């Protein structure tokens, strides 16, 4: 019996005759030879069928097989320097497994809406293959990084009974006869985790009913949220930059083929592994924007939008930390600055090349009375936060944490235009199908 292999393992079977389960992505043929573009989910490569070397039936099948039909192919693996994958297979046999009539996606270009309507099929494309493999690597490297740093994963609930940052961006649902919301962040729960286990992180889906259409915002996205007890901001920034450099380096090391498909410049990515990342204060950021001449309306107190964030990170050609934002534009739980009452101890990490904020974080307020006043000021229901105040009532410690938007980071690392490409089934303002 022939050995069944995956395309990715072809390099270990040069000169051998093997069997592979594949789909046909494209083909071209002349009178004497047919070239079949094949994929099996592990890689893409070419099958060559030479008329004189195979039976008439096999050559006829090679000429009539249709896009996205599934096949078992048998043949011999050859090295092929011209193919991006480095190998091809000279076919001796083809067996059809599943038919495919008039596949709706052709190798020519389609519009965005069409591709989004056919997302379930578009995932098979080479570009999406590359992005999803890199997504998988970023997730794998995230677990590796936090494990090696001694964090444990504490899962935050997705259904929550209260709204930590106001209700405007929350999805409301019923919880039997009570009200509930889909989580927009696991942070408050991670703080409980940090007080219990020191260094923790959550990784799960979060939801924001944001009525904005940008190339950086999804309605449903995944967040990595570490939280660390006995930690001030500076140490937290070091963990953040080490984490980012580790993600980028892991993708460089383990996704060479996929970065090649996306034509992502690896030298640019390498620059993002050089630490430390620059740190500037929010005050300095506003000054930079004002001096640039491009932002005549920039004023102290504003939150930055996409053009401002793009300018700031581009200015350094590296991810840049912007520290200590105005209190008024940040959530209630951030630690007040020790000597200024207009800013909090926070940091956003802005990515270059126009990708904006990939991490938002802060040191957390430690004093229960201060927090209780903050909760009241924010118009939140005090009863909902008694458990959170308990974290300060029983052994409060300096602690810090941050949230990384998984798809933001992936979109930046892959160099894709739009965040919708970085999640298998994007949820967008006007889209919940498929
Ligand atoms: P932005 O300013 O870009 O709207 P934010 O400040 O509202 O982001 P945070 O609440 O700080 O976001 O969330 C932490 C991280 O989650 C952000 O740094 C970003 O990477 C990611 N993120 C936030 N909102 C979205 C979204 N709608 N879609 C995808 N990722 C998001
Ligand atoms: Mg936002
Ligand atoms: Mg922001
Ligand atoms: Mg933020």
Short mmCIF file of C-alpha atoms and ligand atoms in Angstrom, two decimals:
data_model
loop_
_atom_site.label_atom_id
_atom_site.label_comp_id
_atom_site.label_asym_id
_atom_site.label_seq_id
_atom_site.Cartn_x
_atom_site.Cartn_y
_atom_site.Cartn_z
CA UNK A 1 0.00 0.00 0.00
CA UNK A 2 1.17 3.52 -0.82
CA UNK A 3 1.99 5.84 2.06
CA UNK A 4 -0.53 8.69 2.44
CA UNK A 5 1.21 12.00 3.25
CA UNK A 6 0.46 15.70 3.56
CA UNK A 7 1.86 18.21 1.09
CA UNK A 8 3.79 19.89 3.90
CA UNK A 9 5.73 16.62 4.43
CA UNK A 10 6.70 16.28 0.77
CA UNK A 11 10.31 17.23 1.55
CA UNK A 12 10.69 14.00 3.52
CA UNK A 13 9.57 11.87 0.58
CA UNK A 14 11.63 13.07 -2.40
CA UNK A 15 11.76 10.42 -5.10
CA UNK A 16 9.12 8.30 -3.36
CA UNK A 17 5.73 7.35 -4.69
CA UNK A 18 3.01 8.61 -2.33
CA UNK A 19 -0.72 9.23 -2.07
CA UNK A 20 -2.28 12.60 -1.05
CA UNK A 21 -5.88 13.75 -0.51
CA UNK A 22 -6.23 17.14 -2.24
CA UNK A 23 -8.54 19.73 -3.77
CA UNK A 24 -7.92 21.23 -7.18
CA UNK A 25 -7.50 25.02 -7.04
CA UNK A 26 -6.67 25.69 -10.67
CA UNK A 27 -5.31 23.95 -13.74
CA UNK A 28 -3.82 24.48 -17.16
CA UNK A 29 -3.09 21.96 -19.84
CA UNK A 30 -1.77 21.53 -23.34
CA UNK A 31 -1.92 18.53 -25.64
CA UNK A 32 0.82 16.61 -23.86
CA UNK A 33 0.96 17.89 -20.32
CA UNK A 34 -1.44 19.07 -17.60
CA UNK A 35 -0.53 21.20 -14.57
CA UNK A 36 -2.87 20.80 -11.62
CA UNK A 37 -2.66 23.31 -8.74
CA UNK A 38 -3.41 21.34 -5.60
CA UNK A 39 -3.98 22.10 -1.94
CA UNK A 40 -4.59 19.89 1.07
CA UNK A 41 -4.82 22.45 3.87
CA UNK A 42 -1.14 22.14 4.79
CA UNK A 43 0.33 23.80 1.68
CA UNK A 44 -0.19 24.40 -2.02
CA UNK A 45 1.78 22.71 -4.78
CA UNK A 46 1.63 21.57 -8.35
CA UNK A 47 0.81 18.16 -9.78
CA UNK A 48 2.22 17.47 -13.25
CA UNK A 49 0.58 14.92 -15.52
CA UNK A 50 2.59 13.87 -18.60
CA UNK A 51 0.44 12.25 -21.27
CA UNK A 52 3.01 9.70 -22.34
CA UNK A 53 3.70 8.55 -18.75
CA UNK A 54 0.12 7.79 -17.67
CA UNK A 55 -2.87 5.81 -18.87
CA UNK A 56 -5.36 7.48 -21.23
CA UNK A 57 -7.99 7.53 -18.46
CA UNK A 58 -5.72 9.36 -16.04
CA UNK A 59 -4.76 11.99 -18.61
CA UNK A 60 -8.41 12.47 -19.61
CA UNK A 61 -9.36 12.91 -15.93
CA UNK A 62 -6.54 15.44 -15.44
CA UNK A 63 -7.99 17.51 -18.28
CA UNK A 64 -11.61 17.42 -17.10
CA UNK A 65 -11.23 17.73 -13.32
CA UNK A 66 -12.93 20.88 -12.01
CA UNK A 67 -12.00 23.59 -9.54
CA UNK A 68 -12.43 22.48 -5.91
CA UNK A 69 -13.14 18.87 -6.75
CA UNK A 70 -11.57 16.61 -4.17
CA UNK A 71 -9.17 13.91 -5.29
CA UNK A 72 -6.77 11.24 -4.18
CA UNK A 73 -3.64 11.64 -6.24
CA UNK A 74 -0.68 9.28 -6.43
CA UNK A 75 2.71 10.14 -7.80
CA UNK A 76 6.37 10.82 -7.18
CA UNK A 77 7.67 13.86 -5.27
CA UNK A 78 10.32 16.01 -6.99
CA UNK A 79 12.18 19.06 -5.83
CA UNK A 80 11.16 22.10 -7.83
CA UNK A 81 13.04 25.32 -7.21
CA UNK A 82 10.53 27.37 -9.24
CA UNK A 83 7.56 26.61 -7.03
CA UNK A 84 7.19 28.74 -3.89
CA UNK A 85 6.70 25.56 -1.90
CA UNK A 86 9.88 23.97 -3.31
CA UNK A 87 8.35 20.66 -4.43
CA UNK A 88 5.92 19.23 -6.96
CA UNK A 89 4.43 15.84 -7.66
CA UNK A 90 4.49 13.98 -10.97
CA UNK A 91 1.17 12.19 -10.99
CA UNK A 92 0.63 8.58 -11.97
CA UNK A 93 -2.94 8.25 -10.75
CA UNK A 94 -6.01 10.39 -9.99
CA UNK A 95 -9.12 9.23 -8.20
CA UNK A 96 -12.08 11.58 -7.86
CA UNK A 97 -13.59 11.79 -4.36
CA UNK A 98 -16.14 14.63 -4.48
CA UNK A 99 -17.63 16.52 -7.43
CA UNK A 100 -17.73 20.31 -7.75
CA UNK A 101 -20.06 22.04 -10.18
CA UNK A 102 -19.44 25.67 -11.17
CA UNK A 103 -17.44 26.75 -8.14
CA UNK A 104 -18.59 30.32 -7.47
CA UNK A 105 -15.13 31.77 -6.80
CA UNK A 106 -12.91 31.97 -9.85
CA UNK A 107 -9.20 32.74 -9.87
CA UNK A 108 -10.03 36.23 -11.17
CA UNK A 109 -10.68 39.11 -8.75
CA UNK A 110 -13.98 39.43 -6.91
CA UNK A 111 -15.44 42.31 -4.91
CA UNK A 112 -15.30 42.41 -1.12
CA UNK A 113 -19.04 41.79 -0.58
CA UNK A 114 -18.98 38.78 -2.84
CA UNK A 115 -16.00 37.32 -0.99
CA UNK A 116 -17.59 38.05 2.39
CA UNK A 117 -20.82 36.30 1.26
CA UNK A 118 -18.64 33.34 0.30
CA UNK A 119 -16.37 33.49 3.31
CA UNK A 120 -16.92 29.77 4.00
CA UNK A 121 -15.34 29.03 0.60
CA UNK A 122 -12.93 31.96 0.46
CA UNK A 123 -11.18 30.50 3.51
CA UNK A 124 -9.74 27.96 1.02
CA UNK A 125 -7.83 30.67 -0.87
CA UNK A 126 -4.09 30.95 -0.62
CA UNK A 127 -4.18 34.35 1.09
CA UNK A 128 -6.65 33.23 3.72
CA UNK A 129 -4.69 30.03 4.24
CA UNK A 130 -1.61 32.13 5.00
CA UNK A 131 -3.42 34.52 7.35
CA UNK A 132 -5.15 31.69 9.26
CA UNK A 133 -1.88 29.80 9.67
CA UNK A 134 -0.27 32.94 11.06
CA UNK A 135 -3.27 33.46 13.34
CA UNK A 136 -2.74 29.94 14.63
CA UNK A 137 0.95 30.64 15.21
CA UNK A 138 0.18 33.86 17.11
CA UNK A 139 -2.22 31.93 19.36
CA UNK A 140 0.30 29.12 19.88
CA UNK A 141 3.07 31.59 20.68
CA UNK A 142 0.77 33.43 23.11
CA UNK A 143 0.28 30.27 25.15
CA UNK A 144 4.00 29.51 24.99
CA UNK A 145 4.96 33.00 26.11
CA UNK A 146 2.63 33.20 29.11
CA UNK A 147 3.43 29.65 30.18
CA UNK A 148 7.12 30.33 30.12
CA UNK A 149 6.59 33.57 32.09
CA UNK A 150 4.69 31.69 34.80
CA UNK A 151 1.16 32.95 34.06
CA UNK A 152 -1.87 30.73 34.37
CA UNK A 153 -4.92 31.01 32.15
CA UNK A 154 -8.01 32.04 34.07
CA UNK A 155 -11.05 32.18 31.82
CA UNK A 156 -13.35 35.16 32.24
CA UNK A 157 -17.10 34.69 31.72
CA UNK A 158 -18.67 35.80 28.45
CA UNK A 159 -22.09 36.49 29.98
CA UNK A 160 -21.84 39.27 32.53
CA UNK A 161 -24.39 41.00 34.73
CA UNK A 162 -22.89 44.47 34.62
CA UNK A 163 -21.22 46.91 32.29
CA UNK A 164 -17.70 48.01 33.27
CA UNK A 165 -17.37 50.83 30.75
CA UNK A 166 -20.96 51.97 30.28
CA UNK A 167 -23.64 50.27 28.20
CA UNK A 168 -23.38 52.04 24.85
CA UNK A 169 -21.12 49.45 23.23
CA UNK A 170 -22.63 46.40 24.93
CA UNK A 171 -24.80 43.68 23.50
CA UNK A 172 -27.77 43.23 25.76
CA UNK A 173 -29.41 39.88 26.30
CA UNK A 174 -31.77 38.22 28.78
CA UNK A 175 -30.43 35.95 31.50
CA UNK A 176 -33.67 34.21 32.45
CA UNK A 177 -35.56 37.07 34.11
CA UNK A 178 -32.47 39.25 34.58
CA UNK A 179 -30.47 41.46 32.23
CA UNK A 180 -27.08 40.37 30.96
CA UNK A 181 -24.44 41.59 28.54
CA UNK A 182 -21.87 39.94 26.32
CA UNK A 183 -18.44 40.63 27.72
CA UNK A 184 -16.47 43.53 26.22
CA UNK A 185 -13.40 42.69 28.34
CA UNK A 186 -12.44 40.06 30.89
CA UNK A 187 -10.28 42.48 32.82
CA UNK A 188 -12.16 42.89 36.10
CA UNK A 189 -12.29 39.11 36.46
CA UNK A 190 -8.59 38.85 35.66
CA UNK A 191 -7.92 41.22 38.55
CA UNK A 192 -9.62 38.70 40.84
CA UNK A 193 -7.44 36.03 39.22
CA UNK A 194 -4.27 38.06 39.85
CA UNK A 195 -5.14 38.47 43.55
CA UNK A 196 -5.61 34.70 43.73
CA UNK A 197 -2.75 33.41 41.56
CA UNK A 198 -0.34 36.31 40.97
CA UNK A 199 0.10 36.29 37.19
CA UNK A 200 -2.88 35.31 35.06
CA UNK A 201 -4.29 35.85 31.59
CA UNK A 202 -7.52 35.29 29.78
CA UNK A 203 -7.94 34.65 26.09
CA UNK A 204 -11.41 34.66 24.67
CA UNK A 205 -13.97 36.38 22.48
CA UNK A 206 -15.17 39.87 23.40
CA UNK A 207 -18.00 41.89 21.89
CA UNK A 208 -18.51 45.56 21.13
CA UNK A 209 -21.65 46.96 19.60
CA UNK A 210 -19.63 49.69 17.89
CA UNK A 211 -21.62 51.42 15.20
CA UNK A 212 -18.46 52.44 13.39
CA UNK A 213 -17.13 51.06 10.15
CA UNK A 214 -13.36 51.14 10.21
CA UNK A 215 -10.71 48.77 8.94
CA UNK A 216 -9.61 48.13 12.55
CA UNK A 217 -12.85 47.37 14.36
CA UNK A 218 -14.74 44.10 14.55
CA UNK A 219 -17.95 43.54 16.45
CA UNK A 220 -16.66 40.23 17.81
CA UNK A 221 -12.93 39.92 18.42
CA UNK A 222 -10.53 37.96 20.61
CA UNK A 223 -8.54 39.51 23.40
CA UNK A 224 -5.51 38.39 25.37
CA UNK A 225 -5.71 39.99 28.81
CA UNK A 226 -2.84 39.47 31.26
CA UNK A 227 -3.07 40.83 34.80
CA UNK A 228 -0.18 40.86 37.28
CA UNK A 229 -0.18 41.37 41.06
CA UNK A 230 2.64 43.30 42.76
CA UNK A 231 3.45 45.05 39.51
CA UNK A 232 3.86 48.68 38.53
CA UNK A 233 3.50 50.06 35.04
CA UNK A 234 7.16 49.95 33.97
CA UNK A 235 7.43 46.19 34.55
CA UNK A 236 4.17 45.66 32.74
CA UNK A 237 5.51 47.58 29.72
CA UNK A 238 8.52 45.26 29.67
CA UNK A 239 6.25 42.21 29.57
CA UNK A 240 4.18 43.81 26.80
CA UNK A 241 7.12 44.55 24.55
CA UNK A 242 8.68 41.14 25.17
CA UNK A 243 5.35 39.53 24.30
CA UNK A 244 5.03 41.50 21.04
CA UNK A 245 8.64 40.76 20.05
CA UNK A 246 8.04 37.07 20.84
CA UNK A 247 4.92 36.95 18.65
CA UNK A 248 6.68 38.59 15.73
CA UNK A 249 9.78 36.41 16.08
CA UNK A 250 7.65 33.24 16.29
CA UNK A 251 5.89 34.16 13.06
CA UNK A 252 9.23 34.92 11.37
CA UNK A 253 10.65 31.59 12.55
CA UNK A 254 7.65 29.35 11.90
CA UNK A 255 5.68 30.95 9.06
CA UNK A 256 8.25 31.66 6.36
CA UNK A 257 6.10 30.01 3.67
CA UNK A 258 2.97 31.93 4.73
CA UNK A 259 4.78 35.30 4.94
CA UNK A 260 6.05 34.55 1.44
CA UNK A 261 2.50 34.01 0.16
CA UNK A 262 1.50 37.38 1.65
CA UNK A 263 4.68 39.03 0.33
CA UNK A 264 5.28 40.46 3.81
CA UNK A 265 8.71 42.06 4.10
CA UNK A 266 10.53 40.07 6.80
CA UNK A 267 13.14 42.81 7.32
CA UNK A 268 10.38 45.17 8.37
CA UNK A 269 9.06 42.56 10.81
CA UNK A 270 12.56 42.00 12.23
CA UNK A 271 12.69 45.66 13.24
CA UNK A 272 9.70 45.02 15.49
CA UNK A 273 11.67 42.49 17.54
CA UNK A 274 14.28 45.08 18.56
CA UNK A 275 13.64 46.18 22.12
CA UNK A 276 12.95 48.41 23.89
CA UNK A 277 10.07 50.14 22.12
CA UNK A 278 10.11 53.93 22.49
CA UNK A 279 8.00 55.42 25.29
CA UNK A 280 6.51 58.90 25.11
CA UNK A 281 4.01 60.61 27.36
CA UNK A 282 0.55 61.57 26.18
CA UNK A 283 1.65 65.21 26.62
CA UNK A 284 4.61 64.68 24.29
CA UNK A 285 2.37 62.88 21.81
CA UNK A 286 0.02 65.86 21.64
CA UNK A 287 3.02 68.16 21.14
CA UNK A 288 4.34 65.97 18.32
CA UNK A 289 0.96 66.08 16.60
CA UNK A 290 0.71 69.84 16.96
CA UNK A 291 4.25 70.41 15.70
CA UNK A 292 3.70 68.13 12.69
CA UNK A 293 1.40 70.66 11.09
CA UNK A 294 -0.91 67.82 10.03
CA UNK A 295 -3.24 68.06 13.02
CA UNK A 296 -4.17 71.71 13.49
CA UNK A 297 -7.07 70.72 15.78
CA UNK A 298 -5.05 68.46 18.08
CA UNK A 299 -5.74 69.47 21.67
CA UNK A 300 -4.70 68.17 25.03
CA UNK A 301 -7.58 66.04 26.32
CA UNK A 302 -8.60 64.40 23.01
CA UNK A 303 -8.48 60.66 22.50
CA UNK A 304 -6.47 59.78 19.42
CA UNK A 305 -8.17 58.53 16.28
CA UNK A 306 -6.66 56.44 13.57
CA UNK A 307 -4.77 59.28 11.76
CA UNK A 308 -3.16 60.46 15.00
CA UNK A 309 -2.15 56.94 16.04
CA UNK A 310 -0.79 56.28 12.56
CA UNK A 311 1.29 59.45 12.63
CA UNK A 312 2.77 58.74 16.07
CA UNK A 313 3.87 55.16 15.33
CA UNK A 314 5.17 56.14 11.89
CA UNK A 315 7.25 58.85 13.54
CA UNK A 316 9.24 56.10 15.31
CA UNK A 317 8.93 53.35 12.62
CA UNK A 318 8.39 50.99 15.55
CA UNK A 319 5.61 50.24 17.99
CA UNK A 320 5.50 53.10 20.48
CA UNK A 321 4.07 53.29 24.00
CA UNK A 322 2.06 56.41 24.76
CA UNK A 323 1.91 56.82 28.52
CA UNK A 324 -0.47 58.46 30.97
CA UNK A 325 -3.60 59.55 29.13
CA UNK A 326 -6.07 62.10 30.44
CA UNK A 327 -8.23 60.70 33.21
CA UNK A 328 -11.37 61.96 31.53
CA UNK A 329 -11.06 59.63 28.52
CA UNK A 330 -10.07 56.47 30.41
CA UNK A 331 -12.15 53.99 32.39
CA UNK A 332 -12.82 54.28 36.14
CA UNK A 333 -10.43 51.57 37.35
CA UNK A 334 -7.13 53.13 36.21
CA UNK A 335 -4.67 54.30 38.85
CA UNK A 336 -4.46 58.06 39.30
CA UNK A 337 -1.04 59.60 38.71
CA UNK A 338 0.75 60.26 42.05
CA UNK A 339 1.57 63.92 41.34
CA UNK A 340 -0.96 65.02 38.71
CA UNK A 341 -4.70 64.81 38.99
CA UNK A 342 -5.45 65.13 35.27
CA UNK A 343 -3.82 61.87 34.05
CA UNK A 344 -3.84 58.17 34.91
CA UNK A 345 -1.03 55.60 34.84
CA UNK A 346 -1.90 54.01 31.54
CA UNK A 347 -0.23 53.02 28.29
CA UNK A 348 -1.41 52.32 24.76
CA UNK A 349 0.93 50.53 22.38
CA UNK A 350 0.56 51.89 18.85
CA UNK A 351 1.73 49.82 15.90
CA UNK A 352 3.34 51.36 12.83
CA UNK A 353 2.15 51.07 9.21
CA UNK A 354 -1.27 52.44 10.08
CA UNK A 355 -2.53 49.70 12.40
CA UNK A 356 -2.97 51.84 15.50
CA UNK A 357 -3.59 50.71 19.06
CA UNK A 358 -2.85 47.02 19.49
CA UNK A 359 -2.60 47.07 23.29
CA UNK A 360 -4.35 49.16 25.91
CA UNK A 361 -3.27 48.82 29.52
CA UNK A 362 -2.80 50.50 32.87
CA UNK A 363 -1.88 50.21 36.47
CA UNK A 364 -5.10 49.64 38.45
CA UNK A 365 -6.46 51.77 41.29
CA UNK A 366 -5.84 50.09 44.65
CA UNK A 367 -7.88 52.12 47.13
CA UNK A 368 -11.45 50.84 47.74
CA UNK A 369 -12.83 54.25 48.72
CA UNK A 370 -11.41 55.92 45.64
CA UNK A 371 -12.83 53.17 43.44
CA UNK A 372 -16.22 53.33 45.06
CA UNK A 373 -16.34 57.07 44.34
CA UNK A 374 -15.22 56.42 40.75
CA UNK A 375 -17.97 53.85 40.25
CA UNK A 376 -20.55 56.30 41.49
CA UNK A 377 -19.14 59.10 39.33
CA UNK A 378 -19.32 56.85 36.27
CA UNK A 379 -23.01 56.27 36.97
CA UNK A 380 -22.54 52.55 37.53
CA UNK A 381 -24.51 50.46 39.98
CA UNK A 382 -22.48 50.05 43.18
CA UNK A 383 -24.13 46.74 44.05
CA UNK A 384 -22.76 45.18 40.86
CA UNK A 385 -19.20 45.99 41.93
CA UNK A 386 -19.10 44.80 45.53
CA UNK A 387 -17.13 41.73 44.49
CA UNK A 388 -14.64 43.97 42.65
CA UNK A 389 -14.24 46.25 45.69
CA UNK A 390 -13.58 43.13 47.81
CA UNK A 391 -10.36 42.69 45.82
CA UNK A 392 -9.19 45.96 47.45
CA UNK A 393 -10.72 45.28 50.85
CA UNK A 394 -8.75 42.07 51.32
CA UNK A 395 -5.06 42.58 50.67
CA UNK A 396 -4.99 45.23 47.95
CA UNK A 397 -1.66 45.38 46.07
CA UNK A 398 -0.24 47.46 43.23
CA UNK A 399 -1.20 45.63 40.06
CA UNK A 400 -1.21 46.16 36.33
CA UNK A 401 -2.68 44.60 33.26
CA UNK A 402 -3.36 45.07 29.60
CA UNK A 403 -5.42 43.83 26.68
CA UNK A 404 -4.11 42.87 23.26
CA UNK A 405 -6.58 42.69 20.37
CA UNK A 406 -5.66 39.42 18.68
CA UNK A 407 -6.95 40.37 15.23
CA UNK A 408 -5.37 43.84 15.42
CA UNK A 409 -2.02 42.21 16.08
CA UNK A 410 -2.49 39.65 13.31
CA UNK A 411 -3.58 42.26 10.77
CA UNK A 412 -0.44 44.24 11.55
CA UNK A 413 1.92 41.24 11.47
CA UNK A 414 0.47 39.92 8.21
CA UNK A 415 0.28 43.39 6.67
CA UNK A 416 -3.36 42.86 5.60
CA UNK A 417 -5.44 45.92 4.74
CA UNK A 418 -8.49 45.14 6.81
CA UNK A 419 -9.08 43.43 10.15
CA UNK A 420 -11.91 41.30 8.69
CA UNK A 421 -9.25 39.10 7.04
CA UNK A 422 -7.74 38.11 10.40
CA UNK A 423 -10.70 36.18 11.83
CA UNK A 424 -12.31 33.17 10.13
CA UNK A 425 -15.89 34.48 10.19
CA UNK A 426 -15.87 38.25 10.73
CA UNK A 427 -18.77 39.95 12.50
CA UNK A 428 -19.06 43.43 11.04
CA UNK A 429 -21.57 46.25 11.37
CA UNK A 430 -23.69 44.93 8.50
CA UNK A 431 -22.68 41.30 8.47
CA UNK A 432 -23.51 38.22 10.48
CA UNK A 433 -23.57 35.76 7.51
CA UNK A 434 -22.13 33.20 7.06
P1 LIG B 1 -9.76 51.68 19.80
O1 LIG B 1 -9.27 52.96 20.41
O2 LIG B 1 -8.96 51.21 18.64
O3 LIG B 1 -11.24 51.71 19.55
P2 LIG B 1 -10.08 50.73 22.46
O4 LIG B 1 -9.20 51.70 23.18
O5 LIG B 1 -11.54 50.98 22.44
O6 LIG B 1 -9.55 50.54 20.93
P3 LIG B 1 -9.56 48.71 24.48
O7 LIG B 1 -10.83 48.75 25.22
O8 LIG B 1 -8.37 49.39 25.06
O9 LIG B 1 -9.80 49.25 22.98
O10 LIG B 1 -9.25 47.17 24.12
C1 LIG B 1 -7.96 46.60 24.12
C2 LIG B 1 -7.52 46.21 22.73
O11 LIG B 1 -8.51 45.47 22.03
C3 LIG B 1 -7.21 47.38 21.82
O12 LIG B 1 -5.93 47.86 22.04
C4 LIG B 1 -7.35 46.74 20.45
O13 LIG B 1 -6.16 46.03 20.10
C5 LIG B 1 -8.44 45.73 20.63
N1 LIG B 1 -9.75 46.21 20.16
C6 LIG B 1 -10.54 47.13 20.74
N2 LIG B 1 -11.69 47.29 20.07
C7 LIG B 1 -11.63 46.44 19.03
C8 LIG B 1 -12.52 46.12 17.96
N3 LIG B 1 -13.72 46.68 17.86
N4 LIG B 1 -12.13 45.18 17.05
C9 LIG B 1 -10.94 44.57 17.17
N5 LIG B 1 -10.06 44.82 18.15
C10 LIG B 1 -10.38 45.75 19.07
MG1 LIG B 2 -12.76 51.61 20.93
MG1 LIG B 3 -8.26 53.42 22.22
MG1 LIG B 4 -7.69 51.27 24.59
#
